[in-house]
mmCIF file of C-alpha atoms in Angstrom:
data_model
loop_
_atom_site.group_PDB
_atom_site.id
_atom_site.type_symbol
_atom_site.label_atom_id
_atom_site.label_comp_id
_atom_site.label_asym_id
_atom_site.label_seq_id
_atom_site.Cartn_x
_atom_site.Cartn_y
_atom_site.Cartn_z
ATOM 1 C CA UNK A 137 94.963 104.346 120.781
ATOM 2 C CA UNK A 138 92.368 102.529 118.863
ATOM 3 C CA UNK A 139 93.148 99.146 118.640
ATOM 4 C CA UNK A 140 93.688 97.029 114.979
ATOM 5 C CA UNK A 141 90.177 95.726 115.112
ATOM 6 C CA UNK A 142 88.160 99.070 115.858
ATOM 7 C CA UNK A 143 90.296 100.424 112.878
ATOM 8 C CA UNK A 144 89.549 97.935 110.460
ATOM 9 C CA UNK A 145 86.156 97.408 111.147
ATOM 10 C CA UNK A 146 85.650 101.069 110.738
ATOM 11 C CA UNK A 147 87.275 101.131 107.477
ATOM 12 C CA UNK A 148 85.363 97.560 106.662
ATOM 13 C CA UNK A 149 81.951 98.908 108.495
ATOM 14 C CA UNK A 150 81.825 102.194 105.949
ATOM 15 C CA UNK A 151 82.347 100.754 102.880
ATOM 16 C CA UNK A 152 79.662 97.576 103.537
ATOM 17 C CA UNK A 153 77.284 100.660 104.388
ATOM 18 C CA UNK A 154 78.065 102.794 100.938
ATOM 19 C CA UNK A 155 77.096 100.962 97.652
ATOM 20 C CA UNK A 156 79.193 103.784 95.273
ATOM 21 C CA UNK A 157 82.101 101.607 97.266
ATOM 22 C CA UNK A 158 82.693 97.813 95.978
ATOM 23 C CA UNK A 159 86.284 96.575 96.703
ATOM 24 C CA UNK A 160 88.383 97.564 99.478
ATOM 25 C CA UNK A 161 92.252 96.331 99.111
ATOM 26 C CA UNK A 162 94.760 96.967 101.545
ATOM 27 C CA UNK A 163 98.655 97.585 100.533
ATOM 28 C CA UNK A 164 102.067 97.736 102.562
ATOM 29 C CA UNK A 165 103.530 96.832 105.490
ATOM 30 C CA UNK A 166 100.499 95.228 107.029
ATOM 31 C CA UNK A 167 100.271 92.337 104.607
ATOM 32 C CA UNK A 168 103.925 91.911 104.475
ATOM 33 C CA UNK A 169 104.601 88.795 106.908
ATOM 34 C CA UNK A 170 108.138 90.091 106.676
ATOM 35 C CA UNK A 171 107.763 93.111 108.764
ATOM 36 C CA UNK A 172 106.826 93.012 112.291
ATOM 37 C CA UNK A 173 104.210 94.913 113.126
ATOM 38 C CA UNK A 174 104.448 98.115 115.310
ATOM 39 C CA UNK A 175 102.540 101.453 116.694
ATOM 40 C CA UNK A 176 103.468 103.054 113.728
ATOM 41 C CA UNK A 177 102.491 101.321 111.002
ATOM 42 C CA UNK A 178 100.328 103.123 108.367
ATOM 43 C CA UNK A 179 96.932 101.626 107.218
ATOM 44 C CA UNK A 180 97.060 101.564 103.875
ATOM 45 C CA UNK A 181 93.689 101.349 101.927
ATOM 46 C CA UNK A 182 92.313 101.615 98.320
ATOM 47 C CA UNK A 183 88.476 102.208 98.054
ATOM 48 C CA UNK A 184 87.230 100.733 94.453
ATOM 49 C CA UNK A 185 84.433 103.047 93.701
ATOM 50 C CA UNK A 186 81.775 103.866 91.631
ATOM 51 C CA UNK A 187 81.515 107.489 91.606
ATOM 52 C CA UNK A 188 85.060 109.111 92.650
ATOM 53 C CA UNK A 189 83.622 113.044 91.983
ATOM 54 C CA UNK A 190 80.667 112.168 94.340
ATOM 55 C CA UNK A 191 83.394 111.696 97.104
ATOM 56 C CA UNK A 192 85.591 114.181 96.449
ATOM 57 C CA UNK A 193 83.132 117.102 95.925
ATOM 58 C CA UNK A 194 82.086 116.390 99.649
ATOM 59 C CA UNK A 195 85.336 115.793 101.361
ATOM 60 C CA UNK A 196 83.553 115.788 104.506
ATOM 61 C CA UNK A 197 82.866 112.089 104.604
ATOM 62 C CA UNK A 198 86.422 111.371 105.808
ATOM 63 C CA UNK A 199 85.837 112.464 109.375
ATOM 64 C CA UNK A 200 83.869 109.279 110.070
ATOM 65 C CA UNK A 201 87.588 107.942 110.807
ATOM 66 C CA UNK A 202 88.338 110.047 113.911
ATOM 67 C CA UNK A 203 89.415 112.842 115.046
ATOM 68 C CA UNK A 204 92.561 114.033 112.823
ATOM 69 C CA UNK A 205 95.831 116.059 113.896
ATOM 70 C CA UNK A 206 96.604 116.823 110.238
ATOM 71 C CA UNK A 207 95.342 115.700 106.771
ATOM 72 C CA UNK A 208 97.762 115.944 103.285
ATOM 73 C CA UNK A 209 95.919 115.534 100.055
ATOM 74 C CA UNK A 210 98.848 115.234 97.729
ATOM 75 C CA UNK A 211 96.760 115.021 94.390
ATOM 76 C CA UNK A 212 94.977 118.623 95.465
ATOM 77 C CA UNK A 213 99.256 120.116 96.448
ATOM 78 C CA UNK A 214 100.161 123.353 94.022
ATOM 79 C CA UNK A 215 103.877 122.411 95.094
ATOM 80 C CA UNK A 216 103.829 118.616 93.719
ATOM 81 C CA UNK A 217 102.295 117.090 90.281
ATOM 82 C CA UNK A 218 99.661 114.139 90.811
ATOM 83 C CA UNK A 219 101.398 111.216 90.743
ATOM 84 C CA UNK A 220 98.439 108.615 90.838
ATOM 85 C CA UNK A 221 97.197 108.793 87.283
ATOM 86 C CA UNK A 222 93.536 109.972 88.374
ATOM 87 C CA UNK A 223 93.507 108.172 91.600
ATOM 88 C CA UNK A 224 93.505 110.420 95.012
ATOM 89 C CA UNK A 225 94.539 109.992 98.468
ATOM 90 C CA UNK A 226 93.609 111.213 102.232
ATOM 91 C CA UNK A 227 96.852 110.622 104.272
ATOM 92 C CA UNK A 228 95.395 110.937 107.944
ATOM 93 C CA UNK A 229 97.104 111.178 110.919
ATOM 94 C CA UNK A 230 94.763 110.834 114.171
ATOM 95 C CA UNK A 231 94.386 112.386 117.820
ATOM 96 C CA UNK A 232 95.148 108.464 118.878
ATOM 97 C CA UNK A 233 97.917 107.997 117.567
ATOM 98 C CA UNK A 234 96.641 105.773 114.031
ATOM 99 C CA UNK A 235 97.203 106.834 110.603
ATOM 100 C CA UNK A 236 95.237 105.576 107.706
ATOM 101 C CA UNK A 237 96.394 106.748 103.943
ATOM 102 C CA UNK A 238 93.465 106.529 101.616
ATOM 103 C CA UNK A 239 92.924 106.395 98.388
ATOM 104 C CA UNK A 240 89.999 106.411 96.082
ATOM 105 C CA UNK A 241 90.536 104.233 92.787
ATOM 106 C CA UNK A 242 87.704 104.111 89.892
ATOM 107 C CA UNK A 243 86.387 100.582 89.794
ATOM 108 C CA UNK A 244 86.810 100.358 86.336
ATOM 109 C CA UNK A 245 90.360 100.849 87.298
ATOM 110 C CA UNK A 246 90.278 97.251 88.883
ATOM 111 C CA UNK A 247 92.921 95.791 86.414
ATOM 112 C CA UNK A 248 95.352 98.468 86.821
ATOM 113 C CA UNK A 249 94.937 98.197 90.726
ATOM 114 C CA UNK A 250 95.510 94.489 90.448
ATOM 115 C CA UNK A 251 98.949 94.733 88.540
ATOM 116 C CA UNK A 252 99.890 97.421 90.585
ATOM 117 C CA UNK A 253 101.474 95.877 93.341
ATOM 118 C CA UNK A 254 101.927 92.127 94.418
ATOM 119 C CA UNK A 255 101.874 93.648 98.339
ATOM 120 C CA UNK A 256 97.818 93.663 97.938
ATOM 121 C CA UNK A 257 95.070 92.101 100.225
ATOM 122 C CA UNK A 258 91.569 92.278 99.300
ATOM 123 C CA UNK A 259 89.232 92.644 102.323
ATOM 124 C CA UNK A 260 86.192 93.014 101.126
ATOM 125 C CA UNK A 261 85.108 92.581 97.086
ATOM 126 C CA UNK A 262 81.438 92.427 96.887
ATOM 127 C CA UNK A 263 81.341 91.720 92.851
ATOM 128 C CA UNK A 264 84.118 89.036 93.212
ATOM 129 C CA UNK A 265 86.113 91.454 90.641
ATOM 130 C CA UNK A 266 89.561 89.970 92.427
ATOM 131 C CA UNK A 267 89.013 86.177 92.529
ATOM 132 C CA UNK A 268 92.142 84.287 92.521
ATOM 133 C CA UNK A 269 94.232 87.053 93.769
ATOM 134 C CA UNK A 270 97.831 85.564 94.889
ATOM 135 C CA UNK A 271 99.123 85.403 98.389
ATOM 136 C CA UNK A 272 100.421 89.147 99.211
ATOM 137 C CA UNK A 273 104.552 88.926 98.064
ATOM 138 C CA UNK A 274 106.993 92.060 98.578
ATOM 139 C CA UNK A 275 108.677 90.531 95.559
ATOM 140 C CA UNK A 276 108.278 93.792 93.511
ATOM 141 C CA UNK A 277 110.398 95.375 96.524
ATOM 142 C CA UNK A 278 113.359 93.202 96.788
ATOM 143 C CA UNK A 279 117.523 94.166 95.563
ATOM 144 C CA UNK A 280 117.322 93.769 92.068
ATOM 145 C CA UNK A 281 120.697 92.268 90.232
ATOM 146 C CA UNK A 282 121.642 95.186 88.862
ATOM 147 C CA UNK A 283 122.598 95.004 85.131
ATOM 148 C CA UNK A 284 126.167 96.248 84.067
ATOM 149 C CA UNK A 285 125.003 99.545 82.706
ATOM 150 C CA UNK A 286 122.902 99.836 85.762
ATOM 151 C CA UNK A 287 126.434 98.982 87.790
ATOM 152 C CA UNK A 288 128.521 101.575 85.387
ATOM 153 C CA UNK A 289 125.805 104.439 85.520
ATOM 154 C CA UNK A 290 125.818 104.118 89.208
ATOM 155 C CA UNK A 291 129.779 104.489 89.339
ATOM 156 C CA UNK A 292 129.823 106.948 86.439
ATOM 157 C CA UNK A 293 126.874 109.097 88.769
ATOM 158 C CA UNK A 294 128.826 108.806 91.878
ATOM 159 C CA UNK A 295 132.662 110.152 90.770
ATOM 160 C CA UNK A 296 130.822 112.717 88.744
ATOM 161 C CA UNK A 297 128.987 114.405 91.526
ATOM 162 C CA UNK A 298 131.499 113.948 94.054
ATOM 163 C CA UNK A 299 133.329 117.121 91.971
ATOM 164 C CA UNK A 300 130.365 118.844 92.673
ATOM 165 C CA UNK A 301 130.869 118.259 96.592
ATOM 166 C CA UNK A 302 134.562 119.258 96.849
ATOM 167 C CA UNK A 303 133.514 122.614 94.099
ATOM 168 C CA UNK A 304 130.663 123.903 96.973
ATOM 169 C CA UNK A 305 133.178 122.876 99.610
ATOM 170 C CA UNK A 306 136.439 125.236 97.964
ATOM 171 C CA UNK A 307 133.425 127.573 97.193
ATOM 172 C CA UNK A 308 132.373 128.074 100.824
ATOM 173 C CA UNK A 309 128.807 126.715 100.036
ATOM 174 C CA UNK A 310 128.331 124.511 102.349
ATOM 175 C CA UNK A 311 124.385 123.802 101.462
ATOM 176 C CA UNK A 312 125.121 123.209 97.740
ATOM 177 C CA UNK A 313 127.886 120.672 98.934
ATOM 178 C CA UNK A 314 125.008 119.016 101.363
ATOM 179 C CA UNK A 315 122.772 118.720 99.016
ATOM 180 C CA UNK A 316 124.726 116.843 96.473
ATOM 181 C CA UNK A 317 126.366 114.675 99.485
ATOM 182 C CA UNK A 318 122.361 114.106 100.292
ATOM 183 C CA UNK A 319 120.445 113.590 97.265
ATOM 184 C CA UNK A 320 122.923 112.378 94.848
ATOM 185 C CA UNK A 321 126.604 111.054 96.192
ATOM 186 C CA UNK A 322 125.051 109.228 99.213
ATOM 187 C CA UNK A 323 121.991 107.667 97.509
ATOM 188 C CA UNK A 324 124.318 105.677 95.079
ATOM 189 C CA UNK A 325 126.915 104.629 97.936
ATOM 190 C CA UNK A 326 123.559 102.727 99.590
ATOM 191 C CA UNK A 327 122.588 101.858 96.018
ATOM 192 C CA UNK A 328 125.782 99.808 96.084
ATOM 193 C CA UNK A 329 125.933 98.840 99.574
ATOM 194 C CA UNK A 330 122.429 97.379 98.368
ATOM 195 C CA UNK A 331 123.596 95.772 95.626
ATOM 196 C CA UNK A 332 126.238 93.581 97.398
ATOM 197 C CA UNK A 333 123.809 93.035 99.730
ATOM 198 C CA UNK A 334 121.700 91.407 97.628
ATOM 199 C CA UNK A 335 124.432 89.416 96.152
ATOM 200 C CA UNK A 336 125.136 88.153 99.805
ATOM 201 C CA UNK A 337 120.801 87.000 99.618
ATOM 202 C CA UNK A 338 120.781 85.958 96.232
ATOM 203 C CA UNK A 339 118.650 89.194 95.506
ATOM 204 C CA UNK A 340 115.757 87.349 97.571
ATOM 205 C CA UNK A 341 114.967 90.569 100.058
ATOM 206 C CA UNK A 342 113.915 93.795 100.524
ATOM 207 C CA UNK A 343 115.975 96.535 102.333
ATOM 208 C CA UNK A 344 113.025 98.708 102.816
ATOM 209 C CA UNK A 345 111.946 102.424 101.267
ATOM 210 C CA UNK A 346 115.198 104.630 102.480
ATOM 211 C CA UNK A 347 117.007 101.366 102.979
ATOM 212 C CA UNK A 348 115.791 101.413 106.482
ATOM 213 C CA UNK A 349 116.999 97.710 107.160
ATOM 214 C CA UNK A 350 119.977 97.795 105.713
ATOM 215 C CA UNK A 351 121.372 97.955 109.338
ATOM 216 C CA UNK A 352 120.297 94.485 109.784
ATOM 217 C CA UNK A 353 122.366 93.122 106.929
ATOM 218 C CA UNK A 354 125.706 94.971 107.341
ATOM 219 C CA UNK A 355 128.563 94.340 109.814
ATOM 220 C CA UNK A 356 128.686 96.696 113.225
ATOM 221 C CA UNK A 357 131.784 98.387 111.823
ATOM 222 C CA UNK A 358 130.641 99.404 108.593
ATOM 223 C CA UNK A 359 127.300 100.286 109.859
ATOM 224 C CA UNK A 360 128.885 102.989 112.145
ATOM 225 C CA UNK A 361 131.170 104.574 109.154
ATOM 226 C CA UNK A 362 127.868 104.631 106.951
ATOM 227 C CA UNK A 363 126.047 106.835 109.976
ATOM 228 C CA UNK A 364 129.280 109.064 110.008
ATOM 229 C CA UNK A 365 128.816 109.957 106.473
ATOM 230 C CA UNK A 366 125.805 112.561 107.580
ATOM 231 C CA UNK A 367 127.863 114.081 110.266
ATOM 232 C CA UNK A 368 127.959 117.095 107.333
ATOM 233 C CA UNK A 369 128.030 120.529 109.859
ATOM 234 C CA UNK A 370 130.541 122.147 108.929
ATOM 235 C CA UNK A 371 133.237 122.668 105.859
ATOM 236 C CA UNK A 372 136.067 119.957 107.837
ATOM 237 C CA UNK A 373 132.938 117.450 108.373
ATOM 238 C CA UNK A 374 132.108 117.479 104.698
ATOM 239 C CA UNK A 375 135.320 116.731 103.465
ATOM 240 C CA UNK A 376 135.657 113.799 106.374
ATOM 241 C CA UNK A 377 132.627 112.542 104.707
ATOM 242 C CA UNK A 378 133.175 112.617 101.448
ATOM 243 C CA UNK A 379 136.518 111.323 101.892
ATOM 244 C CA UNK A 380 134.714 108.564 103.773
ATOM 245 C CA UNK A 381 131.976 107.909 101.378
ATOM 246 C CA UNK A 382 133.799 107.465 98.573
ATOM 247 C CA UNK A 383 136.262 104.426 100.328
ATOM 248 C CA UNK A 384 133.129 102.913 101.220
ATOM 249 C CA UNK A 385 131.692 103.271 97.635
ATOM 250 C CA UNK A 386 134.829 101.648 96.432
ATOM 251 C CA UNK A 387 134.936 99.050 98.643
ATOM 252 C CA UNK A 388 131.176 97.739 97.743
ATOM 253 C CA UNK A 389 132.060 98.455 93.999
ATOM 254 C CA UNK A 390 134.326 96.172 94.136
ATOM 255 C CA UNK A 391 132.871 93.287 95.577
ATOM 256 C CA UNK A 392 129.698 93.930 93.310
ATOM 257 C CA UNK A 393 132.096 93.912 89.966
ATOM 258 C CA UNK A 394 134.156 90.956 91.255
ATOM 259 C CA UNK A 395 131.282 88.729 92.241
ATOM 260 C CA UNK A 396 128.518 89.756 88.973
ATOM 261 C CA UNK A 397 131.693 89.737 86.394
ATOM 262 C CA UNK A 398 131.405 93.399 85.407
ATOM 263 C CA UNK A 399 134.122 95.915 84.989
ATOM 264 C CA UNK A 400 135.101 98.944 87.402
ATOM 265 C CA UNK A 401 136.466 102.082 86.221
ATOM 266 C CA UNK A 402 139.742 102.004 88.031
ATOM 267 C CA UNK A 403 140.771 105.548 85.895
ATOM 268 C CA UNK A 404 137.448 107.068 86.794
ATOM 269 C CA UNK A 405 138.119 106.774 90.367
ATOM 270 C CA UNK A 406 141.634 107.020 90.504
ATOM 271 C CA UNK A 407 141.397 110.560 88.457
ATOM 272 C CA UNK A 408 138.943 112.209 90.034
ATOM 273 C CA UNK A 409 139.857 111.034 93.398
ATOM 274 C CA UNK A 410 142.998 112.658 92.581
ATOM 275 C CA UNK A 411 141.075 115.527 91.425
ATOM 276 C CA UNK A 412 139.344 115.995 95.082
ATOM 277 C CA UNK A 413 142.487 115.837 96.581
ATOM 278 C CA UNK A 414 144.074 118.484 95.332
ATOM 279 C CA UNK A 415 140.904 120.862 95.854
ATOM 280 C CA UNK A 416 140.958 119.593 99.626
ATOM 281 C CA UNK A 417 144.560 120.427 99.991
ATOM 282 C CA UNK A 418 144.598 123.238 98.717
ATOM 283 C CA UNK A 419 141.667 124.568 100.970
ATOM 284 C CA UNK A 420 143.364 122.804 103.945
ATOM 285 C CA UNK A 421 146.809 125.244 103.106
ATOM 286 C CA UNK A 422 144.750 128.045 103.092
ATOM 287 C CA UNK A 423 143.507 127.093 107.106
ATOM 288 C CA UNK A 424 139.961 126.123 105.980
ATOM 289 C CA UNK A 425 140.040 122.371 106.804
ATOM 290 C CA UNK A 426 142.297 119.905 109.075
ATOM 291 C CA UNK A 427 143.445 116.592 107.085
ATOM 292 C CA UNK A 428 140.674 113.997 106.633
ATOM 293 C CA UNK A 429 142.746 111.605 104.596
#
């Protein structure tokens, strides 16, 4: 595996040699000084340029970084819109092991790159365009107080779709259930998990993109029900875990709405947990499930 230093001074030793590039800023974990640094850590980089069509007309230039196991261009994907507002990215991922994501930025776009993210580190600016720049800060990424109609929308989103769950379970549809366990009950359980907390840090941290340290900041206990909540294989697992998922959303709720002074929807829950529990016992007379509860 090529080591840090080969890797940046090939990113550094390409852009010195090409005038069309004039600022090269790096982004993510690699200036963070709160992450520690491991094999897999991405290279994030942003080449300022002067002519972006020039580069992308002759995609070939990219190989002077190695030999690749696969490229993504997500601007160029049929299945995905652009999401970088004229910008475009290489995500590379080498023989060796490295992985450098790309992107190409218009110089004029300098501004806009600047109050993009605080998590930025110039490395090389050869018009002094980004004099001054702050100290990289994953500020921008930290729990944000949530407000009360952030706090009541996440409740309101979380008993709603939970009916959803138990319909797909009494309907025998196991991957409509999953999905809404997945991508819409689950993600505001660790929204509120987050929440408290950042409550607990006075909102002064990140838990990382997926919440991937929130491990770090919850007891043992409660880690190990949160992992049991995707334990979703089969029609009796899916009703253990919503069952389980919503005591844990309650008991987060109600630390966040006791400690930020906000009110919790005690008839919400209590009448559409109610609700679930009828459609779960009536699937359990019929021999479908055993009891969860």
């Amino acid at each position: 595996m090529r080591s840090d230093k080969e890797i940046y001074d090939l990113i550094l030793g390409f852009a010195e040699s090409d005038s069309r590039i004039r600022v090269v800023g790096m982004e993510g974990s690699r200036v963070n000084k709160n992450v520690l640094p491991d094999l897999f850590q991405d290279y994030d980089v942003s080449y300022l340029v002067t002519d972006m069509e020039s580069f992308k007309s002759k995609p070939e230039w990219i190989d002077i970084f190695g030999d690749r196991i696969i490229l993504q261009e997500p601007e160029n994907s049929s299945l995905f819109p652009p999401g970088l507002g004229g910008w475009y990215s290489y995500l590379m991922l080498f023989k060796d092991g490295n992985r450098i994501d790309l992107k190409l930025i218009p110089v004029e776009d300098s501004q806009k790159y600047r109050n993009s993210d605080k998590l930025l580190k110039i490395l090389l600016d050869k018009d002094h365009i980004f004099a001054g720049l702050p100290e990289p800060s994953d500020e921008d990424f930290h729990v944000k107080k949530p407000t009360r109609k952030n706090f009541v929308d996440c409740c309101n989103e979380f008993w709603w779709v939970s009916t959803y769950v138990a319909k797909g379970l009494a309907r025998k549809e196991i991957l409509y259930a999953n999905d809404h366990i997945n991508f819409f009950v689950r993600p505001m359980l660790l929204k509120m998990i987050s929440w408290r907390v950042g409550i607990e840090t006075d909102f002064s941290l990140s838990v990382g993109k997926n919440c991937k340290y929130l491990q770090k900041y919850l007891p043992e206990e409660e880690w190990s029900i949160l992992l049991s909540t995707y334990e979703t294989g089969d029609y009796d697992a899916c009703w253990k875990v919503l069952f389980t998922t919503i005591d844990l959303f309650r008991i987060n709720a109600m630390y966040v709405k006791e400690n930020l002074g906000y009110s919790y929807n005690i008839e919400e829950d209590e009448n559409v947990t109610a609700y679930l529990k009828g459609i779960y016992l009536s699937d359990s007379r019929d021999g479908i499930a055993s009891n969860p509860l």
